[in-house]
Structures are given as C-alpha cells and as structure tokens.
Short mmCIF file of C-alpha atoms in Angstrom, two decimals:
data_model
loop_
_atom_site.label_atom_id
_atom_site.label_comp_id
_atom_site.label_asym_id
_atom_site.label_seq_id
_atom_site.Cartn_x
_atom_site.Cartn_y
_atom_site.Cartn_z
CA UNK A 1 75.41 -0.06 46.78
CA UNK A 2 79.00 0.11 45.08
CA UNK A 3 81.73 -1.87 44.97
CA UNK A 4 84.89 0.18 43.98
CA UNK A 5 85.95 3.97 44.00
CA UNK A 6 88.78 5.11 42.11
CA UNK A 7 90.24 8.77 42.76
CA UNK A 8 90.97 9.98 38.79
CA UNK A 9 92.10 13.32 39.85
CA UNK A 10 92.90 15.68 43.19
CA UNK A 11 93.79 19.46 42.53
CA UNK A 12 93.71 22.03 45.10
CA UNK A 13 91.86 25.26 42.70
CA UNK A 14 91.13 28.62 43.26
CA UNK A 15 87.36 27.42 43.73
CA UNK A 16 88.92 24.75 46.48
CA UNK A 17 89.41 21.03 46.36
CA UNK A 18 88.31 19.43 43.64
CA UNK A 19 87.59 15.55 42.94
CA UNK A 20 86.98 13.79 39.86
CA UNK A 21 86.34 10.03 40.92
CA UNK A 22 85.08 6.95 39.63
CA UNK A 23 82.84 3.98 41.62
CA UNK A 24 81.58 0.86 39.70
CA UNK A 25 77.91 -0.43 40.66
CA UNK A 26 77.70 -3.70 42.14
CA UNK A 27 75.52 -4.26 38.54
CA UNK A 28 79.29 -3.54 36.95
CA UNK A 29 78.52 0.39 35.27
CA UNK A 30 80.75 2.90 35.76
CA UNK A 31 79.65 6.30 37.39
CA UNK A 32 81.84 9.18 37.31
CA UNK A 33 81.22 11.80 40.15
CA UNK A 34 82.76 15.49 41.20
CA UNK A 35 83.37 16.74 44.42
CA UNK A 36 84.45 20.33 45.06
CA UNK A 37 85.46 20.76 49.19
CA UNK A 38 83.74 18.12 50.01
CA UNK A 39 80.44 18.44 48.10
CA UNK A 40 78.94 16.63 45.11
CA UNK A 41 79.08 19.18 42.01
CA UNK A 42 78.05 16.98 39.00
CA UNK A 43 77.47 13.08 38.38
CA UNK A 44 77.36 10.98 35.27
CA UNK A 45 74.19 9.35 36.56
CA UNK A 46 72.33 12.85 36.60
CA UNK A 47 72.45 14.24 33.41
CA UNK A 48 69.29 15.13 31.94
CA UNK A 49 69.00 18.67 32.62
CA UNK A 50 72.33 19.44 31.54
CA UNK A 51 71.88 17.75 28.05
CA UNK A 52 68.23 19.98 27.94
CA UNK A 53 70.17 23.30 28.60
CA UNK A 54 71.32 22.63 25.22
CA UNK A 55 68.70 21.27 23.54
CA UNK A 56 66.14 23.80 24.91
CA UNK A 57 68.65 26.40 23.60
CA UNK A 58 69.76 25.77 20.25
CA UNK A 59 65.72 24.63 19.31
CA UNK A 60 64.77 28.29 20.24
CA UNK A 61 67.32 29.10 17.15
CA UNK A 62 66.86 29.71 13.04
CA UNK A 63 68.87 29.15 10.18
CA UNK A 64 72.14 27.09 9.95
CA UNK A 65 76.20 27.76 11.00
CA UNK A 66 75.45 28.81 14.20
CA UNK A 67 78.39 30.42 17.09
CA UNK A 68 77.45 28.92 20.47
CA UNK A 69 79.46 29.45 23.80
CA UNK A 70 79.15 27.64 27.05
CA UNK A 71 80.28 28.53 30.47
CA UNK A 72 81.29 25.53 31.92
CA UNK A 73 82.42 22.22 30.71
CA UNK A 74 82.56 19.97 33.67
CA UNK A 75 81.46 15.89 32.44
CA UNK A 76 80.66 17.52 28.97
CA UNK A 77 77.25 16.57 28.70
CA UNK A 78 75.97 20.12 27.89
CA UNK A 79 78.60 20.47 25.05
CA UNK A 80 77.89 16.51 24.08
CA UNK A 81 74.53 17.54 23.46
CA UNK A 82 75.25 20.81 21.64
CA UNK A 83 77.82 19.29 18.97
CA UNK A 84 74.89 16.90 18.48
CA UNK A 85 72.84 19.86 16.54
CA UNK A 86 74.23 20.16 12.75
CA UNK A 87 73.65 23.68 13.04
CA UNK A 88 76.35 24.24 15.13
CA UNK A 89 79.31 25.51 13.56
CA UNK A 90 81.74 26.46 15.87
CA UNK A 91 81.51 25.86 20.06
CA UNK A 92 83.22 27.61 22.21
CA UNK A 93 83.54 25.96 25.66
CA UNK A 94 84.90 28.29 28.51
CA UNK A 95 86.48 26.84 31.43
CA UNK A 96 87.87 28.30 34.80
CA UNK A 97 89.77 25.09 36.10
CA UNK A 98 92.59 23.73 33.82
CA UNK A 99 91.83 20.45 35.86
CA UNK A 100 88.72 20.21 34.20
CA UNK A 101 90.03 20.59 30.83
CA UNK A 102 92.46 18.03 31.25
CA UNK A 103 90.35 15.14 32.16
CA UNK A 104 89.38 16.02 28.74
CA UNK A 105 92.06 16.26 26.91
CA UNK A 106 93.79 13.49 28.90
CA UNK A 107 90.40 11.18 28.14
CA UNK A 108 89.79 10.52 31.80
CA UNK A 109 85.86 11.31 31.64
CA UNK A 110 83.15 9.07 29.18
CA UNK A 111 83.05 12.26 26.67
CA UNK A 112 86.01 13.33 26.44
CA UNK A 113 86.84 11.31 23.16
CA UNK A 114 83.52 12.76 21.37
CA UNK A 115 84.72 16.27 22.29
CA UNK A 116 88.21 16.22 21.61
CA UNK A 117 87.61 14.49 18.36
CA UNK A 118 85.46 17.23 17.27
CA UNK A 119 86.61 20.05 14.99
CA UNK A 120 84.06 22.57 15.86
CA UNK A 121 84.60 22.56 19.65
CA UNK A 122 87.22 24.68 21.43
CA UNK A 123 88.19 24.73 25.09
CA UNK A 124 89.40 28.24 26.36
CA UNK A 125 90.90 28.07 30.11
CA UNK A 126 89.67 31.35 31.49
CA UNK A 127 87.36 32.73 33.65
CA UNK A 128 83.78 32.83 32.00
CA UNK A 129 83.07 36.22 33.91
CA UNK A 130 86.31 37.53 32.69
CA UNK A 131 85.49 36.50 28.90
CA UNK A 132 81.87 38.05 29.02
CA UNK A 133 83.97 41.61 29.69
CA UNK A 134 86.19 41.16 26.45
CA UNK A 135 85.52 41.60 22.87
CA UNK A 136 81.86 42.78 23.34
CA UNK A 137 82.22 42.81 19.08
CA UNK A 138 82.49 39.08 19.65
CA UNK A 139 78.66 38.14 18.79
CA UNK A 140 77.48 34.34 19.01
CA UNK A 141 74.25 33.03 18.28
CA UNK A 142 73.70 31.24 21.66
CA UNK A 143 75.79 31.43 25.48
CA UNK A 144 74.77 28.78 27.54
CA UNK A 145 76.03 29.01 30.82
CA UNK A 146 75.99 26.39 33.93
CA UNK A 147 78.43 27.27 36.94
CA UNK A 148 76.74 28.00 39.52
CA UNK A 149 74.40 26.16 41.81
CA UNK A 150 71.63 28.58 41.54
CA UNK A 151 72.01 32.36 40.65
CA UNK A 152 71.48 32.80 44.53
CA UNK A 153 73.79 29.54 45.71
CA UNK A 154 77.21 30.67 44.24
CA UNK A 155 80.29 28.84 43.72
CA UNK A 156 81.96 32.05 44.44
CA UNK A 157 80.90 35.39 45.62
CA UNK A 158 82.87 36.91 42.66
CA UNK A 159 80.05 35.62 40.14
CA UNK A 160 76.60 37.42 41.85
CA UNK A 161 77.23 40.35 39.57
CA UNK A 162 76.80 37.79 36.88
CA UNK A 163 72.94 37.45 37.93
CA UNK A 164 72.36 40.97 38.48
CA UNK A 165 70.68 43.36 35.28
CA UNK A 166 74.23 44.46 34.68
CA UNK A 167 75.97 41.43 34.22
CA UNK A 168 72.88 39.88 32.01
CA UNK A 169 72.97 42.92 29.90
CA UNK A 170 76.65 41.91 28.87
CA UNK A 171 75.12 38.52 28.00
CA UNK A 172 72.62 40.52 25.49
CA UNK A 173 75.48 42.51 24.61
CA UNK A 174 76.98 39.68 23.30
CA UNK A 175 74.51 38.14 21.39
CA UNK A 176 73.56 38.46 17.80
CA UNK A 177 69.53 39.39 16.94
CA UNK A 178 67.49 36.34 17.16
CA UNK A 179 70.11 35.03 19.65
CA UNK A 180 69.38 32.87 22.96
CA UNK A 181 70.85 33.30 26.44
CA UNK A 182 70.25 29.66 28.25
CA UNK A 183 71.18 29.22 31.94
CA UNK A 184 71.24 25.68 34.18
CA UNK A 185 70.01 26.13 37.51
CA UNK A 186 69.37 23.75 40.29
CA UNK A 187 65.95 23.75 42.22
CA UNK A 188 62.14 25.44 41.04
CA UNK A 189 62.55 29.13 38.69
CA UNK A 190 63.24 31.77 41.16
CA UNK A 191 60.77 34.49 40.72
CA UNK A 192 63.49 37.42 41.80
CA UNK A 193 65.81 36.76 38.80
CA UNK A 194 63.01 36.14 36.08
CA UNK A 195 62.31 39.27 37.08
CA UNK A 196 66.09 40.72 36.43
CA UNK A 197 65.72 38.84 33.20
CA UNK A 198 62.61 40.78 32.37
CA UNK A 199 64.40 43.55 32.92
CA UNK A 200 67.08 43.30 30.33
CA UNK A 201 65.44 40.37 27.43
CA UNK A 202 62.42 41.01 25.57
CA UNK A 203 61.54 37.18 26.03
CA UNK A 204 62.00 35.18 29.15
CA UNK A 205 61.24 31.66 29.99
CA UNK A 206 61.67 29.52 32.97
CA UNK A 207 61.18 25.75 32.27
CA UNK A 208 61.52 23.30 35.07
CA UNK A 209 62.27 19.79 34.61
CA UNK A 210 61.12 17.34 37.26
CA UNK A 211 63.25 14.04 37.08
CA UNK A 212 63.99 10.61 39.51
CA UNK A 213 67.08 11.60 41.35
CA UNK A 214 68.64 8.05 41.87
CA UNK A 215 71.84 9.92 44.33
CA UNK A 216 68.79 10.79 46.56
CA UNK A 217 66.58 8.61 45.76
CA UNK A 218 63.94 11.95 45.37
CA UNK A 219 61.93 13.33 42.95
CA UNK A 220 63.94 16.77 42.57
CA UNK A 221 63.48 19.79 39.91
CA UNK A 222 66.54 21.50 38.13
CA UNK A 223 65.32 24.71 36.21
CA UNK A 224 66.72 25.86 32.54
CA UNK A 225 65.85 30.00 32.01
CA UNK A 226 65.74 31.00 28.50
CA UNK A 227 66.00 34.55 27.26
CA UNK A 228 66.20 35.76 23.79
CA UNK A 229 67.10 38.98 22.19
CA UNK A 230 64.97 40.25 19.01
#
C-alpha cells in the first residue's frame, strides 16, 4: 500500500507526457517512479538489471582509463553503477529529454548528487540515434544503451533502424578493438535480433536475469545482450 504521491515533474516531450513522481510506503521509504503517457517507464524499486547492464559491460573489458557512453540516463542507476568501476575515465551519458537531465542537475532524483558530483560523467542533451551518426572517429571503449522497451517494443518508431544490422554496425563502428556494445532489454533474449547481432559482432551474448518484481508482484526476466568487437 502507499500513503503519499508527490508529482516532482510534468513535461509534455516529443516522446509524450512524461512523469517523474514520488510515493512514500506506508513502512516510510521513498520510491521514485516514471510515467511516460500514462505508462510506467522506470522505478527506483526495480533496479537490478539496469545496475547489471553496467556491470556485465565494463567486466567484459581490459586495461585501465576506459571511454564509456550510455544511451539513456533516466533514475541513473546504469551510470551509478558505471562511475562505480575505477577504470572508467570519462562517461558520457546521452540524453533525449532535457526533463530528464534536469531532475539531475536540479537533484530531484536519489542519484543525482553522486552523478553531478562526479568529474568523469557528462550529460549531452541529444538524441542518442542522432549522436551514433556523428563523429564515427569518436571511438569509446564501451556504449551501453537502454531506451527502448525491447528492440521490438519501441518508444518511437524512429529508433527500429537502431536494431537493424545497419544501425548495430554504427555501434561497432564506434567502438575501439576489444570494445563492448551492452544493451538493456525487457522480457527473455529474442532469438531474431541475436541473430542481427551475429551478423555484425564476432561475439554475442544474451544473459537473462530472472528477479522478484515487487510492482507486480511476479517473477519477471529483463535481458542484457552483450557484443564485443575483436
């Protein structure tokens, strides 16, 4: 049960409405929770997975002073758990909605203090899509990207090039040798796109994690695909 919401933020975005909120448990925690027209996008209480599409990622790599990249800040717990790694040297964290960088920079979410406060991490408002076009010189160590729902459930149509051999060959593109390519996706590893990763990395993985979900009270399965170029 709760006891309180609190509306932190309303913004009408190119992606629709979008709702950053806080409730407070009858047991007194906080829980912060995003709604995008009228769906739940991401919630503090869920949060494994996200914090594993780093750490799966940045384990696969060698050496020290690496360049990572993520699509998509959201809560932060994917760049939380990224800064974590002393090997990082400089983190790039690409952003679509401005909104979403401001609860941020304006320390309305749990992490925002912890990313803000930390020289190594950037925040770039623009679209992730767009960026992955630019600068192919640009090489980084690691791009970890979670946007979408599942490479098949889109927040947009705009992004299903993205998850085609084209768009994942600008991810290779992009990469230095030895480099990792991690991506978030809800539900089991989708045969059809391992196979589109095949296609374009010399090594793919798909790693489910099964976890509790306590919004649904369900046993669900989020899925973290890891490719890396030679």
């Amino acid at each position: 049960m709760m006891s309180q919401f609190e509306e932190l933020d309303y913004a009408q975005t190119p992606l629709g409405e979008l709702i950053l909120r806080r409730r407070r448990t009858t047991r007194g925690s906080e829980v912060f929770e995003v709604k995008l027209n009228g769906e739940f996008l991401m919630s503090s209480l869920v949060n494994d997975s996200e914090v594993a599409l780093a750490e799966e990622a940045l384990n696969e790599l060698d050496g020290q002073d690496h360049s990572v990249v993520i699509g998509g800040l959201g809560l932060g717990h994917t760049t939380a758990a990224a800064l974590a790694f002393s090997t990082v040297a400089s983190l790039t964290v690409i952003e679509v909605l401005h909104e979403v960088i401001a609860w941020h920079t304006n320390r309305l979410v749990p992490l925002a203090a912890r990313l803000v406060g930390d020289p190594r991490c950037a925040f770039v408002h623009t679209d992730f899509f767009d960026w992955l076009r630019l600068s192919p010189e640009d090489l980084h160590h690691a791009i970890l990207v979670d946007i979408d729902h599942t490479p098949e459930h889109l927040l947009a149509d705009t992004h299903r090039s993205f998850y085609e051999p084209a768009g994942l060959t600008r991810v290779r593109k992009r990469l230095h040798s030895g480099g990792v390519f991690a991506l978030w996706s809800g539900g089991d590893p989708i045969p059809e796109f391992i196979s589109k990763l095949e296609s374009v990395f010399d090594s793919v993985e798909a790693r489910p994690l099964i976890f509790q979900n306590p919004l649904l009270d369900i046993e669900d399965t989020n899925t973290i695909y890891i490719a890396r170029k030679p």
